[in-house]
Structures are given as structure tokens and as C-alpha cells.
Short mmCIF file of C-alpha atoms and ligand atoms in Angstrom, two decimals:
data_model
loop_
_atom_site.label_atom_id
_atom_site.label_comp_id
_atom_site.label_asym_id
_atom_site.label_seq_id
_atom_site.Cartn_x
_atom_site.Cartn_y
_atom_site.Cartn_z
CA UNK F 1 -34.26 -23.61 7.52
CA UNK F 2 -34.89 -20.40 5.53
CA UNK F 3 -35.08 -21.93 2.29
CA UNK F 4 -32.02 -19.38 1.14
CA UNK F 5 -29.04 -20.83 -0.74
CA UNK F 6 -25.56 -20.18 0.55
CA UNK F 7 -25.26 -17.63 -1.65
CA UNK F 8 -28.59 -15.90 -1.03
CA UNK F 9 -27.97 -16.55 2.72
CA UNK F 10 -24.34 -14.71 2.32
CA UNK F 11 -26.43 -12.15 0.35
CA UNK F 12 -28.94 -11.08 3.02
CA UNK F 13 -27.02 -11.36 6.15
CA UNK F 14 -24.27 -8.92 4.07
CA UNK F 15 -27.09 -6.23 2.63
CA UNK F 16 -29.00 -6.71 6.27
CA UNK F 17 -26.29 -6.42 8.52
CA UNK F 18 -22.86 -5.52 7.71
CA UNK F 19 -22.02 -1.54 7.42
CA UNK F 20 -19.35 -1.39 4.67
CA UNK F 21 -16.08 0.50 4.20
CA UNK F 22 -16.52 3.96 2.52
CA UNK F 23 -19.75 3.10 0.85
CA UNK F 24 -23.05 4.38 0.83
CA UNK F 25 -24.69 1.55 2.01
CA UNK F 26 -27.89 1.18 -0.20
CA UNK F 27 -25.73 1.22 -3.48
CA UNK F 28 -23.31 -1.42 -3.10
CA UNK F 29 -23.65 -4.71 -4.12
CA UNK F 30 -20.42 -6.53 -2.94
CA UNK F 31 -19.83 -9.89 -4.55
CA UNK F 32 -20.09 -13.21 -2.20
CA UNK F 33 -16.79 -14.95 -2.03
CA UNK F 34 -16.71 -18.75 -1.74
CA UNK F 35 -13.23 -19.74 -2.09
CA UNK F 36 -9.65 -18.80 -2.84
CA UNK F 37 -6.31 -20.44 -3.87
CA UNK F 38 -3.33 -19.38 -5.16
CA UNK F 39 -3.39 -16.02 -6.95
CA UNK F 40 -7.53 -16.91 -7.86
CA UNK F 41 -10.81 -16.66 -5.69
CA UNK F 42 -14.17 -17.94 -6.87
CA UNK F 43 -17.55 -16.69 -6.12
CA UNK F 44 -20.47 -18.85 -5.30
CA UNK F 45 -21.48 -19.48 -9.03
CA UNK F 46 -18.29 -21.13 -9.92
CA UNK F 47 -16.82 -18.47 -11.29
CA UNK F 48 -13.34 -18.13 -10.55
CA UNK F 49 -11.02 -14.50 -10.68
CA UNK F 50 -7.47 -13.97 -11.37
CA UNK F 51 -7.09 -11.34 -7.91
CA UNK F 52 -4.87 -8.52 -9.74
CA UNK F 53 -5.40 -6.48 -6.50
CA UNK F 54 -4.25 -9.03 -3.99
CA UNK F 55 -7.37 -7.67 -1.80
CA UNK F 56 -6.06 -4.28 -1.18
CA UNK F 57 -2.51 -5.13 -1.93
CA UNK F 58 -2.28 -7.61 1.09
CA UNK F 59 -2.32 -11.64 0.02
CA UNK F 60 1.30 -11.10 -1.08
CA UNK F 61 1.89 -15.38 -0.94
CA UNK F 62 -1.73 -15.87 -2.02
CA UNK F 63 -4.41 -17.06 -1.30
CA UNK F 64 -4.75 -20.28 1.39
CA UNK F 65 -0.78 -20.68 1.08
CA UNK F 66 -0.39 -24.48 2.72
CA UNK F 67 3.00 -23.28 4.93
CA UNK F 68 0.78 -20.01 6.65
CA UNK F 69 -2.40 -21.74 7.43
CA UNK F 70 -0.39 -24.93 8.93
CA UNK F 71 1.85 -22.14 10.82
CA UNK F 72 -1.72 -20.68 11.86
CA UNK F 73 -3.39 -24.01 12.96
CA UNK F 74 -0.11 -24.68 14.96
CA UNK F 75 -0.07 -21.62 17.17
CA UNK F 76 -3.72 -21.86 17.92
CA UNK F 77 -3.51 -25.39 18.92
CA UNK F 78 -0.65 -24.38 21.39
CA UNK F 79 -1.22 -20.82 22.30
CA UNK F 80 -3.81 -18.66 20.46
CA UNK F 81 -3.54 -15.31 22.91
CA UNK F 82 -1.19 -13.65 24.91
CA UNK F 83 -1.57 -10.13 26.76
CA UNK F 84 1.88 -8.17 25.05
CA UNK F 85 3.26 -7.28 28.64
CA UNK F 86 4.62 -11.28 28.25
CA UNK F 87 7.29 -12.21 25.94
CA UNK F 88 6.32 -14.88 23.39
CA UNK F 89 8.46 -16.75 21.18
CA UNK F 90 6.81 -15.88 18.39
CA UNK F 91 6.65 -12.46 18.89
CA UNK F 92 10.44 -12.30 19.04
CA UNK F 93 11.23 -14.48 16.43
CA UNK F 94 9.06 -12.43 13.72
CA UNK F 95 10.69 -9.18 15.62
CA UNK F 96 13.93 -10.60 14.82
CA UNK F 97 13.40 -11.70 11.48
CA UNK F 98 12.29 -8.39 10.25
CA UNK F 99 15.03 -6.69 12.04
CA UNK F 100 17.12 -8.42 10.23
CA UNK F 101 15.68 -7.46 7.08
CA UNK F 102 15.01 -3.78 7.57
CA UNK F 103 17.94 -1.50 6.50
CA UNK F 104 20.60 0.29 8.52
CA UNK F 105 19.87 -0.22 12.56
CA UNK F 106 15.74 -0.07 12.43
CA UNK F 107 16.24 -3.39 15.19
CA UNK F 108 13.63 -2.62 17.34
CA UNK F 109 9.38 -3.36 16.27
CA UNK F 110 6.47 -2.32 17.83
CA UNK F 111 3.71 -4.48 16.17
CA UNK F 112 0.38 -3.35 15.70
CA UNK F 113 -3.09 -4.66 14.65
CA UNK F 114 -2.74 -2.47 11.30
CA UNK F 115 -1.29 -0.16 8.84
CA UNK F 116 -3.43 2.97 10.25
CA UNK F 117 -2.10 2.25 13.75
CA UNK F 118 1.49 1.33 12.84
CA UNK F 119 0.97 4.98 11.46
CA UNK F 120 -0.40 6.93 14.65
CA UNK F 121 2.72 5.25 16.34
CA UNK F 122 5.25 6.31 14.28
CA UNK F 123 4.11 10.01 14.44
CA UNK F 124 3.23 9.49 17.90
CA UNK F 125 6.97 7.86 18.35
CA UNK F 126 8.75 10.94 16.38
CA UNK F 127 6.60 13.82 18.35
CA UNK F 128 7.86 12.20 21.65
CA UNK F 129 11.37 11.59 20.20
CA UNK F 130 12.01 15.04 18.47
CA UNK F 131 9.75 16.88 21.36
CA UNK F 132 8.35 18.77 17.96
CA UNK F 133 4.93 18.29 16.79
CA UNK F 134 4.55 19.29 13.32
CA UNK F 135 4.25 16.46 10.67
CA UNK F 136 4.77 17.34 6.91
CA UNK F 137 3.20 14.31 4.38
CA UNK F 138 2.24 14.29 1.24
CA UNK F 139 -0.78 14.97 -1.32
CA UNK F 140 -1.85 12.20 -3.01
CA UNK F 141 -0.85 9.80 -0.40
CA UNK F 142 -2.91 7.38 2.13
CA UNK F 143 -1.90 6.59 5.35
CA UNK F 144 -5.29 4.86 7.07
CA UNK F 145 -8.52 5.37 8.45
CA UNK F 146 -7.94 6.16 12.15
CA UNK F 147 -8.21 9.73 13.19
CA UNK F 148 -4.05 10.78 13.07
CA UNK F 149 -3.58 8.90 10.01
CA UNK F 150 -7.02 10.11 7.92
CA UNK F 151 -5.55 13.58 8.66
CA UNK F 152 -1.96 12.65 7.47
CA UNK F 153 -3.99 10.94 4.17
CA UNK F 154 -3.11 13.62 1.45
CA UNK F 155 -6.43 12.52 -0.66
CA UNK F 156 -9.69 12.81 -0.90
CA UNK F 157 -10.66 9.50 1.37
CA UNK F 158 -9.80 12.20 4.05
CA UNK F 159 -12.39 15.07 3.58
CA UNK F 160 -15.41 13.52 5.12
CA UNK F 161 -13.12 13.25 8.80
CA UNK F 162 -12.15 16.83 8.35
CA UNK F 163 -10.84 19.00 10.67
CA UNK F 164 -8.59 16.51 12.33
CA UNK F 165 -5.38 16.26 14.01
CA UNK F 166 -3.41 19.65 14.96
CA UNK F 167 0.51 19.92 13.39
CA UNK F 168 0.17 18.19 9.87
CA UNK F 169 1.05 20.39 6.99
CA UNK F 170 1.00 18.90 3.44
CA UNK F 171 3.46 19.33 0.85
CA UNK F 172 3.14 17.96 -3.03
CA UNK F 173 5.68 14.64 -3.67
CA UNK F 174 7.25 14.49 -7.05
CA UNK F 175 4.89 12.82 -9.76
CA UNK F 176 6.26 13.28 -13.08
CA UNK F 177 3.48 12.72 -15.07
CA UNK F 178 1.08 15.38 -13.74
CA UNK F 179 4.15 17.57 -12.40
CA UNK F 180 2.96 20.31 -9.66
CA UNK F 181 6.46 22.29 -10.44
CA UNK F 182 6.01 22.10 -14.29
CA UNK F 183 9.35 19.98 -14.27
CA UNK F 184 10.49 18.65 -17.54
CA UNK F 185 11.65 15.59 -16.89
CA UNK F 186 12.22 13.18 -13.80
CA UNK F 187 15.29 14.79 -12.53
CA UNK F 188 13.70 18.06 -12.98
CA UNK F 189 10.98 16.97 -10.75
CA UNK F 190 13.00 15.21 -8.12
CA UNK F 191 15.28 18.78 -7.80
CA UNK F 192 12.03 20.98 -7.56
CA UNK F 193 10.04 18.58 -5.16
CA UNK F 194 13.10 18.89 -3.16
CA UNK F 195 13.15 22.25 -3.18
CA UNK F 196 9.38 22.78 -2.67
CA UNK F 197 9.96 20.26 0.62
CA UNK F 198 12.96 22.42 2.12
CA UNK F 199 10.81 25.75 1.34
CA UNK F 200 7.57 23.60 3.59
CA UNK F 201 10.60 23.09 6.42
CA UNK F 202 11.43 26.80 6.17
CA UNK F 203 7.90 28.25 5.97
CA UNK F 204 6.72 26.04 9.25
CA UNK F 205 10.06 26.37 11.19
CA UNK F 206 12.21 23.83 10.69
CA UNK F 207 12.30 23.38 14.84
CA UNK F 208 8.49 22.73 14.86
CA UNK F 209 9.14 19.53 12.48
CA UNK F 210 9.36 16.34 13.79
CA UNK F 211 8.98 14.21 11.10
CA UNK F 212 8.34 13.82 7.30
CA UNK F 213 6.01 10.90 6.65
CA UNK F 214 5.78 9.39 2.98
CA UNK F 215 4.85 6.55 0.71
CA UNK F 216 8.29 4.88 -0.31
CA UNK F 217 6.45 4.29 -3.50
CA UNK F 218 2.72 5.55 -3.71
CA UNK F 219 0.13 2.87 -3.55
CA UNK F 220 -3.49 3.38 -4.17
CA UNK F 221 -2.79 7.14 -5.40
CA UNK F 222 -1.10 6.27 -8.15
CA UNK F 223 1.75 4.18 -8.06
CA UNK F 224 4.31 6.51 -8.00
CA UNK F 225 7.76 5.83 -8.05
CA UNK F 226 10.02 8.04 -6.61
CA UNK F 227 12.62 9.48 -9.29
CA UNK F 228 16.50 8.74 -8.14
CA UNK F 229 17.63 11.14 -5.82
CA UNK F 230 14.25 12.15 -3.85
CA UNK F 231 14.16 9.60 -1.03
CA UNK F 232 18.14 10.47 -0.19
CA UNK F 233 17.07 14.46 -0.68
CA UNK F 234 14.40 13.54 1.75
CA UNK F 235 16.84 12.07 3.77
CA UNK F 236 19.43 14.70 3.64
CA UNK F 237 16.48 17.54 4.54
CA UNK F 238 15.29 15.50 7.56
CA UNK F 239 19.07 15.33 9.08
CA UNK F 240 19.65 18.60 7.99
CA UNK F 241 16.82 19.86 9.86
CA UNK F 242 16.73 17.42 12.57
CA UNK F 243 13.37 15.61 11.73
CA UNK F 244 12.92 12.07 11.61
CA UNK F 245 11.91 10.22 8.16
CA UNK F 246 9.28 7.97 8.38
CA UNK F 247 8.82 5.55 5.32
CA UNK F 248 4.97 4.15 5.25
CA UNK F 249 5.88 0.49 3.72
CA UNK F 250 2.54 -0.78 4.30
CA UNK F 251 1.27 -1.43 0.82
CA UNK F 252 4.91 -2.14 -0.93
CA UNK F 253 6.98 -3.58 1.79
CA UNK F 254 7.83 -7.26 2.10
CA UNK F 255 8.55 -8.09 -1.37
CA UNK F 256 5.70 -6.42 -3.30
CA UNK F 257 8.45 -4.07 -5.17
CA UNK F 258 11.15 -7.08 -5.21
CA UNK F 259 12.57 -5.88 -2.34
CA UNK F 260 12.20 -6.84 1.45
CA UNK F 261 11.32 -2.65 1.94
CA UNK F 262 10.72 -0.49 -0.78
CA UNK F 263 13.88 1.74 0.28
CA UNK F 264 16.36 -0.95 -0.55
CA UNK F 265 15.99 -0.16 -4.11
CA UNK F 266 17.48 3.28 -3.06
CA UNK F 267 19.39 2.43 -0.62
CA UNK F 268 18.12 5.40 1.95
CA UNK F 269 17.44 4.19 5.43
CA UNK F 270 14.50 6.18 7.10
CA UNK F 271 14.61 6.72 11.50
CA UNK F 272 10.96 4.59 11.22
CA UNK F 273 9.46 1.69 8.51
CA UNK F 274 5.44 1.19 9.19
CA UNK F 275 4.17 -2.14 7.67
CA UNK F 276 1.29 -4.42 7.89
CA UNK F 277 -0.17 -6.02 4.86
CA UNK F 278 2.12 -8.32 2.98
CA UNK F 279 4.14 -8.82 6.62
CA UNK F 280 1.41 -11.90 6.96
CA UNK F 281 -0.34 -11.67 3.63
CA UNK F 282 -3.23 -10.85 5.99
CA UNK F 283 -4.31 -13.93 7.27
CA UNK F 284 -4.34 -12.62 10.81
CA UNK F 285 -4.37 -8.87 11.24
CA UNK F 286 -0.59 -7.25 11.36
CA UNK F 287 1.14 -4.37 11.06
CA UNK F 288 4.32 -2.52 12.81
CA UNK F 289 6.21 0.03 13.22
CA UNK F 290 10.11 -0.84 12.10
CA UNK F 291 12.44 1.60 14.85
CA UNK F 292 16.00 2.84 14.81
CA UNK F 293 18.40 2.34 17.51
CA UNK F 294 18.88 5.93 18.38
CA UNK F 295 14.74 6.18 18.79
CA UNK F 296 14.00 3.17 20.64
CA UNK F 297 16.93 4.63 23.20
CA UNK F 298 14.59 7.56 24.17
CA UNK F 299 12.48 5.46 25.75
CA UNK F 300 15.40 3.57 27.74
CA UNK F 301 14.44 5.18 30.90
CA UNK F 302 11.08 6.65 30.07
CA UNK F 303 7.75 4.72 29.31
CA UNK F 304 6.50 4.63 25.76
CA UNK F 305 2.63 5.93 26.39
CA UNK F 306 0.67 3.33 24.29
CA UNK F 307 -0.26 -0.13 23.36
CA UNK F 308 -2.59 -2.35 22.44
CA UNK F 309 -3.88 -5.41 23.85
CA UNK F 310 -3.18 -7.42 20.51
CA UNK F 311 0.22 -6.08 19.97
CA UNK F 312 2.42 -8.83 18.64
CA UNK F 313 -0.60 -11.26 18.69
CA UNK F 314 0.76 -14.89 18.61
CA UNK F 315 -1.11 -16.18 15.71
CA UNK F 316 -0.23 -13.06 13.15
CA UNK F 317 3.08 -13.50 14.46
CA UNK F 318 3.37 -17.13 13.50
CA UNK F 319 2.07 -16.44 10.26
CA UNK F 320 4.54 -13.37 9.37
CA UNK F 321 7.32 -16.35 10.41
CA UNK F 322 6.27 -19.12 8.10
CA UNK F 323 5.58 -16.09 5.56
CA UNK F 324 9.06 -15.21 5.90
CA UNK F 325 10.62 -18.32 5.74
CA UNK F 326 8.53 -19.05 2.43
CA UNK F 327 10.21 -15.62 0.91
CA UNK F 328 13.51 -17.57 1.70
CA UNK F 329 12.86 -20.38 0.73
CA UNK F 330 10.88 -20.13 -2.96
CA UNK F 331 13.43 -17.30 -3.77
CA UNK F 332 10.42 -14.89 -3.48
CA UNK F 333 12.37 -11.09 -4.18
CA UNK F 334 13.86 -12.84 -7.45
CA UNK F 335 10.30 -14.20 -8.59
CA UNK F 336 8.80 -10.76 -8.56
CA UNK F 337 12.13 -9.48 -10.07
CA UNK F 338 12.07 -11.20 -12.79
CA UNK F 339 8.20 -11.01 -13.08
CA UNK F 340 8.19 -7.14 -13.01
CA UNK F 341 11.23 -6.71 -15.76
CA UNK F 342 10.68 -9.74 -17.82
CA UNK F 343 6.84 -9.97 -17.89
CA UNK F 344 4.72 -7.39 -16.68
CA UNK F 345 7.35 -4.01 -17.87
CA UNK F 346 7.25 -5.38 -21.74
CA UNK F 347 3.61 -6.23 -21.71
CA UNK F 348 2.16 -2.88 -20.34
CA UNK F 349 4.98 -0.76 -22.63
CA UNK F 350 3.06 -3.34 -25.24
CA UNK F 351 -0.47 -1.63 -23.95
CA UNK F 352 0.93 1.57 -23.80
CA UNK F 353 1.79 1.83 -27.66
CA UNK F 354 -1.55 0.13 -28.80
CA UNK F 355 -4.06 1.76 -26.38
CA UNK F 356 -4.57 5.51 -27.34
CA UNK F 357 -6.34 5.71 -23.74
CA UNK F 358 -3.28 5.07 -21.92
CA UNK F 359 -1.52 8.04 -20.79
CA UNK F 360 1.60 6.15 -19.24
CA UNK F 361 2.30 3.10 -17.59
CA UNK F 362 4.96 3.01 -14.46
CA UNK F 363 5.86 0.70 -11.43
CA UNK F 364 8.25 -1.52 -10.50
CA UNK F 365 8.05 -5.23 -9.30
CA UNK F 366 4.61 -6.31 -8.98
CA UNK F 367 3.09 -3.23 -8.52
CA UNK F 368 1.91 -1.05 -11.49
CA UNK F 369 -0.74 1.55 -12.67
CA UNK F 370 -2.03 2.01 -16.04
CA UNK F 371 -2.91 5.76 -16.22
CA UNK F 372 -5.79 6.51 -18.51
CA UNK F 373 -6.69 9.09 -20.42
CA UNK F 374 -9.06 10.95 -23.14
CA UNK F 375 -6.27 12.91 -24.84
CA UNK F 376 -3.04 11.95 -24.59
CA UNK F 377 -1.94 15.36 -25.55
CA UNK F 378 -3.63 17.81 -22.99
CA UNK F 379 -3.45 14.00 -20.61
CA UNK F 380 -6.78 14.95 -19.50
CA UNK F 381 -7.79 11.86 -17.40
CA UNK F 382 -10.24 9.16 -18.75
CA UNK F 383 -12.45 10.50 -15.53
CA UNK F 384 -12.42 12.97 -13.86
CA UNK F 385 -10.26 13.61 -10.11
CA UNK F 386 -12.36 11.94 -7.69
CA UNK F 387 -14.97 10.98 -9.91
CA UNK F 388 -18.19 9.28 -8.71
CA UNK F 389 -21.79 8.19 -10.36
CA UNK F 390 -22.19 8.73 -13.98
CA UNK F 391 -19.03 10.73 -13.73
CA UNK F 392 -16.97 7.46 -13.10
CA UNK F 393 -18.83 5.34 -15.54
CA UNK F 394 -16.12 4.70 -18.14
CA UNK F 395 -13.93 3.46 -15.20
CA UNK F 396 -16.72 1.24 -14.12
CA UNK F 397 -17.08 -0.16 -17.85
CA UNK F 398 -13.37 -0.85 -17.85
CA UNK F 399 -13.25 -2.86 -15.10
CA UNK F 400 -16.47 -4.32 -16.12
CA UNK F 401 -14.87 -5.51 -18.84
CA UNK F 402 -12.01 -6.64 -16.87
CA UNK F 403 -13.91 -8.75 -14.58
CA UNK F 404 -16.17 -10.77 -17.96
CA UNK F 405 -12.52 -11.77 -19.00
CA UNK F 406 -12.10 -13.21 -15.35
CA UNK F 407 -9.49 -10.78 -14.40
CA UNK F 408 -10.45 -8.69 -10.87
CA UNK F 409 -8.90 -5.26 -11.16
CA UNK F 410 -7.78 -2.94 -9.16
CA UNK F 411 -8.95 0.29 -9.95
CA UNK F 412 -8.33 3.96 -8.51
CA UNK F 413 -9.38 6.89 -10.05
CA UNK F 414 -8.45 6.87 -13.80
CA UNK F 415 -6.29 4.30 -13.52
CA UNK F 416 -6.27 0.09 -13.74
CA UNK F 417 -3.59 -0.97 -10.80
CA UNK F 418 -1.90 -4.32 -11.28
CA UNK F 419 -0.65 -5.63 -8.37
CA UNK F 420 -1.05 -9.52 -7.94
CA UNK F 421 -0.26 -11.93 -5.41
CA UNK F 422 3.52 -12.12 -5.82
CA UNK F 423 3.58 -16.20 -6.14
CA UNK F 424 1.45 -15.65 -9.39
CA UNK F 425 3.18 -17.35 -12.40
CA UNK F 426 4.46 -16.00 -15.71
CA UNK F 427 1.69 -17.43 -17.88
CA UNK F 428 -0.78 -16.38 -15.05
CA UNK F 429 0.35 -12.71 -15.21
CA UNK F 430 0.10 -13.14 -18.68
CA UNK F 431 -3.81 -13.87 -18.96
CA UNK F 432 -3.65 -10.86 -16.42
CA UNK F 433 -2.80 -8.11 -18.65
CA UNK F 434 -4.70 -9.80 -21.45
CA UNK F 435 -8.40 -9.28 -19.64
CA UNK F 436 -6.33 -5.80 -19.34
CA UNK F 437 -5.66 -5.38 -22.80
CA UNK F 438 -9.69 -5.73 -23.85
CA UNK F 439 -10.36 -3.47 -20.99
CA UNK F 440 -8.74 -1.20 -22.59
CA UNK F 441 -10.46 -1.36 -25.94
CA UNK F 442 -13.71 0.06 -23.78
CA UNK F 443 -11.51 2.57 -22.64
CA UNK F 444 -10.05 3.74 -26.26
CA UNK F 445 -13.80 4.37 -27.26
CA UNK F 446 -13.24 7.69 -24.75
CA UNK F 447 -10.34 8.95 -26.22
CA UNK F 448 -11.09 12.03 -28.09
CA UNK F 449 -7.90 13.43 -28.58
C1 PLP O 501 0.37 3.13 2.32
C2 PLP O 501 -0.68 2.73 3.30
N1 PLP O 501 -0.58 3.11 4.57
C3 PLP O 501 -1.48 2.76 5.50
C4 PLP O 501 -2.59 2.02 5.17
C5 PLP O 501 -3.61 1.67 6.21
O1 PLP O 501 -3.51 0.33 6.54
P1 PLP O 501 -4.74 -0.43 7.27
O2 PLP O 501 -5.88 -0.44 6.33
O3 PLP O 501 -4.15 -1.79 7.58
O4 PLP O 501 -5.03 0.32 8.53
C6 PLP O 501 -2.75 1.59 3.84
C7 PLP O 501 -3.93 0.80 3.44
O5 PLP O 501 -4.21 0.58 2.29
C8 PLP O 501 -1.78 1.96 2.89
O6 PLP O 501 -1.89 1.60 1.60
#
């Protein structure tokens, strides 16, 4: 017996033995976590937190949702592993299933353990399929922490793996707000980020690309949403040029944007869709890589060179099933719909006009970033790019503040990220963006401008 409570206990194996993600290890403090239900998890104290992040934009159904854990407990009573040389029913069924959900003819799915691998795939896939190897993605983008896709990762979480994988050339994606092409407007921006993308085909050799990787919508960078017209520019340049377009759907596919894949709301079908996350809500590692016909024929007659040995594994398969089913079923798309237009859209415009610190608001669905900053005028952000230390305090305080009204944010940068489990309710949401709102009174006392 050491004496230790179950918090202390969680406490001291945590600070004594477990080597966190990109953290210096002697200045975190990471909070124990004793429960979770719903759209709320509780620390060891009792104290219980609205999850506005989803933990990393994953728990799409929640926390502890009764139909995956049953689906779970089911497959592990009858058949927990299963080497992916074997077919497994399963493993088809959830292949099916999202198949069948997936625009155009993307039929085929290679699953993977994760969004970074689902990513090394895909390029690997296109390189094979186009016999090309450059890869053009974007700034401001993240595609994973494995060595292909840090190097693909178009922000900062990718310096400290520098130099990394030969043929990737970077090009800027259209953000409206902070415009690289000084464009006036949204349809300003979506011409000249087209333009600046067929100039990056030109300037590498058009023949030398075999794919253009990109964010549907951006996640963690900034929530950006694409204006009308990019994705099917993007579209048109990769045909044009004979490149494949690979969407990365891992943080907004499967209903996080009210859509089954973010490109529905376009209607642009990519060659390759990578997704993990909210495939499972995460309950068992999951991700995938989404193929078209005409690439999963050019390995007909010629082996695909890779796998893993938990590719398709049984029991994240049976949970991306039941999570499925429970999309069907509880009329999940129209719920974050409806939540997104109805609720959230109003109530950050609402922010927007009574918070001097916010620069703009912008998402779709249930995924949305408040952009702050000091002077709305020159938009200088609340922090500054990549800020860290003393540098990033105001952030810090904002969430702070955040977290005392029993709200957990998600915060990137100089901005607050909403982005809750998508079963949350309307009068949940609601006491959401109010621990939001008095945030944002900490962040006004910045604003100098
Ligand atoms: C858009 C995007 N792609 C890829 C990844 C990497 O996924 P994973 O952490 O499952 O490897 C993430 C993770 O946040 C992501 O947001």
C-alpha cells in the first residue's frame, strides 16, 4: 500500500513514467481523468468538464456511448485479434459501410492504426500509382507525427523532425482572413490560391507531381473553410495535370462538418479520403485510407508494398459499425446541422460583435475557431505565431478562464476552437459558448486597438 490516493497514485506514475506528446517533460502538469459520459469528463476531485475539444477532435458520439462499448465487449468476447491476411466480417462490413458513404467510386479501404499512417499510405499509394514522386501540401496544415506525414505538416509541429522526406513542396491554401495573395474578398482568394497552386505545378514540373494533399477544411490550424470554388479548382488542376487529390478527412470526416466527408458539402470527389478519428470516436485506434476504383486497379496484378499487422483490427472495426449505425439511426448529420446553423453560427456572430478581441469567427457544423486579436484593425493576433512561455500567456489566461466556468477548450495559437462531441445538446452547447463568452472578457483586456 503506498499510502497515495487514486489521484496522487495517477499523479506519480504519470510525472514518473509516461513521456508525453510534444511537451517538455518537466513543465507539464496534465490533469488526471476519472470519468467521462456524454459530451462531459470529470477529474478525480469531482469536477466535471463540458469537452469542447472532443479530445483532439476524436469522441465524435461521446464519451462511453452505450451502443460502441456493447459493440466493443461483443467482438472481444468472440474474436479480439486477427492477422489482416484473413478476411473478417467485421472488417468488411465497416469497409462496406464507408464505401458506401464516401463520394463518387472511393469503394475500396485500406484501414490503418491512425491518421498519420492513413497519410504515409495515401502518398505512398499515389507515388506508386502516378510513378511521380513529388507531393505539393499546404502551409498551415497537419497531417501527423510519423516521419512522411511530419514533413507533409505545413506548421510549426514539424520543425523539430526537420529535414525529412525527399519530393514535398509546400504551397499557401486560401485563408481569407490573413490572405497570402492580398485578396479582397473570398472569391478573390479562392481565384489567386488557385492560381498560386497551378504556378507550384508549373514551377516543379507538372510530370514530377503525383499528388496534392490537403485539409478538406483545416483543423487544428485554424479552421479554415475552403471558399466555393477551391476544392473543384483543386480538382480541375490535379486532372489537368494528371495528379491525384488526396483529401485528409481525419479531423472533419464522419459527421464533424454535418456531412459523412467534408467534400460532400462541395460536392468534389478526391482519387483518395484518409480518416481515423471520428470513424470510431476513438475507442479503439482507427484510421484509413478511402481509394478510388481506378487506383485500387493498379495494384490488380501487382502487390501493394505495405501493411500493418493491426490493419482492419476486429475490435476498431466493430466499433466504427455500431458508430455508424448510431449516425443512422439518431439522425446524427441533421443534429450537427441544425446545431452548427441554429446554435453555435448565431451565438459566436453574438461574440463576435461584443468581444473587441475577436478578430472573426468561421466554421461550419460543429467545428469552429474564434480568432483573437489585439487590434482588430491591423488584426494583429492576441499572441503571437507560435507563441510559447510568457509569450502565450494571454492564451493561457483565456482558457484558464474557460476551464473555472467548467468549459475545456480547445485552444491553438490565438485562437479558442469549438468543436464538441457531436451528440452534445442545444442547451449543452449553449453553456459552451457561455464559459466562452467570459473567456473572452480576459481576452478584451489585450485589445489595444
Ligand atoms: C487533419 C489531420 N490529419 C492527420 C492527423 C494525424 O492523425 P493521428 O494523430 O491519428 O496520427 C491529424 C491529427 O490531429 C489531423 O488533424
Amino acid at each position: 500500500m503506498s499510502g497515495m490516493s487514486d489521484r496522487e497514485q495517477v499523479v506519480a506514475d504519470d510525472r514518473a513514467h509516461v513521456f508525453h506528446s510534444w511537451s517538455a517533460q518537466g513543465k507539464i502538469s496534465p490533469l488526471p481523468i476519472a470519468s467521462a459520459e456524454g459530451a462531459w469528463f470529470a477529474d478525480y476531485d469531482g469536477n466535471r468538464y463540458l469537452d469542447l475539444g472532443s479530445q483532439l477532435v476524436n469522441a465524435n458520439l461521446g464519451h462511453q456511448h452505450p451502443d460502441l462499448v456493447a459493440a466493443i465487449t461483443e467482438q472481444a468476447q468472440r474474436l479480439c485479434t486477427v492477422a489482416p491476411a484473413f478476411a473478417n466480417d467485421k472488417r468488411g462490413e465497416l469497409a462496406r459501410l464507408i464505401a458506401e458513404r464516401t463520394p463518387g467510386d472511393l469503394d475500396s479501404v485500406f484501414f490503418t492504426n491512425g491518421g498519420a499512417d492513413a497519410i504515409e499510405h495515401a502518398v505512398r499509394t499515389a507515388r506508386l500509382h502516378t510513378g511521380r514522386h513529388k507531393v505539393l501540401s499546404a502551409y498551415r496544415s497537419y497531417h501527423g507525427g510519423t516521419a512522411g506525414a511530419m514533413t507533409l505538416t505545413g506548421e510549426p509541429r514539424r520543425w523539430g523532425s526537420e529535414p525529412g522526406m525527399p519530393g514535398v513542396v509546400r504551397f499557401f491554401g486560401p485563408y481569407p482572413y490573413r490572405s497570402a495573395f492580398h485578396a479582397a474578398d473570398a472569391a478573390e482568394e479562392c481565384e489567386r490560391a488557385l492560381a498560386h497552386l497551378e504556378q507550384v505545378f508549373e514551377l516543379e514540373g507538372p510530370h514530377n507531381v503525383a499528388a496534392v494533399l490537403l485539409e478538406t477544411i483545416v483543423g487544428t490550424n485554424g479552421v479554415l473553410v475552403p471558399p466555393d470554388g477551391y476544392l473543384a479548382g483543386v480538382r480541375e488542376l490535379c486532372d489537368r495535370y494528371g495528379a491525384l487529390m488526396i483529401c485528409d478527412e481525419v479531423m472533419v470526416g464522419f459527421g464533424r462538418v454535418g456531412e459523412w466527408f467534408a467534400v460532400d458539402a462541395w460536392g468534389v470527389t478526391p482519387d483518395l479520403i484518409t480518416f481515423a478519428k471520428g470513424v470510431n470516436s476513438g475507442y479503439v485506434p482507427l484510421g484509413g485510407v478511402a481509394i478510388s476504383r481506378a487506383v485500387a486497379r493498379s495494384f490488380e496484378d501487382r502487390p501493394y508494398p505495405g501493411g500493418l499487422t493491426y490493419s482492419g483490427h476486429p475490435l476498431a472495426c466493430a466499433a466504427g459499425v455500431a458508430s455508424i449505425q448510431v449516425f443512422e439511426r439518431d439522425g446524427i448529420l441533421d443534429h450537427v446541422r441544425t446545431l452548427g446553423s441554429e446554435v453555435v453560427e448565431p451565438a459566436l456572430t453574438d461574440l463576435a460583435a461584443r468581444h473587441p478581441s475577436v478578430g472573426e469567427v468561421r466554421g461550419r457544423g460543429l467545428m469552429w475557431a474564434v480568432e483573437l486579436v489585439r487590434d482588430r484593425g491591423t488584426r494583429e493576433p492576441l499572441v503571437p505565431f507560435n507563441a510559447t512561455g510568457p509569450d502565450a500567456e494571454p492564451m493561457t489566461k483565456v482558457a484558464d478562464a474557460c476551464k473555472d466556468r467548467g468549459a475545456w477548450p480547445f485552444t491553438a495559437m490565438n485562437r479558442v476552437h469549438l468543436a464538441p462531441p457531436l451528440v452534445i445538446s442545444a442547451e449543452e452547447l449553449k453553456e459552451g459558448i457561455a464559459a466562452i463568452d467570459a473567456a473572452l472578457d480576459v481576452a478584451d483586456t489585450y485589445v489595444t486597438g
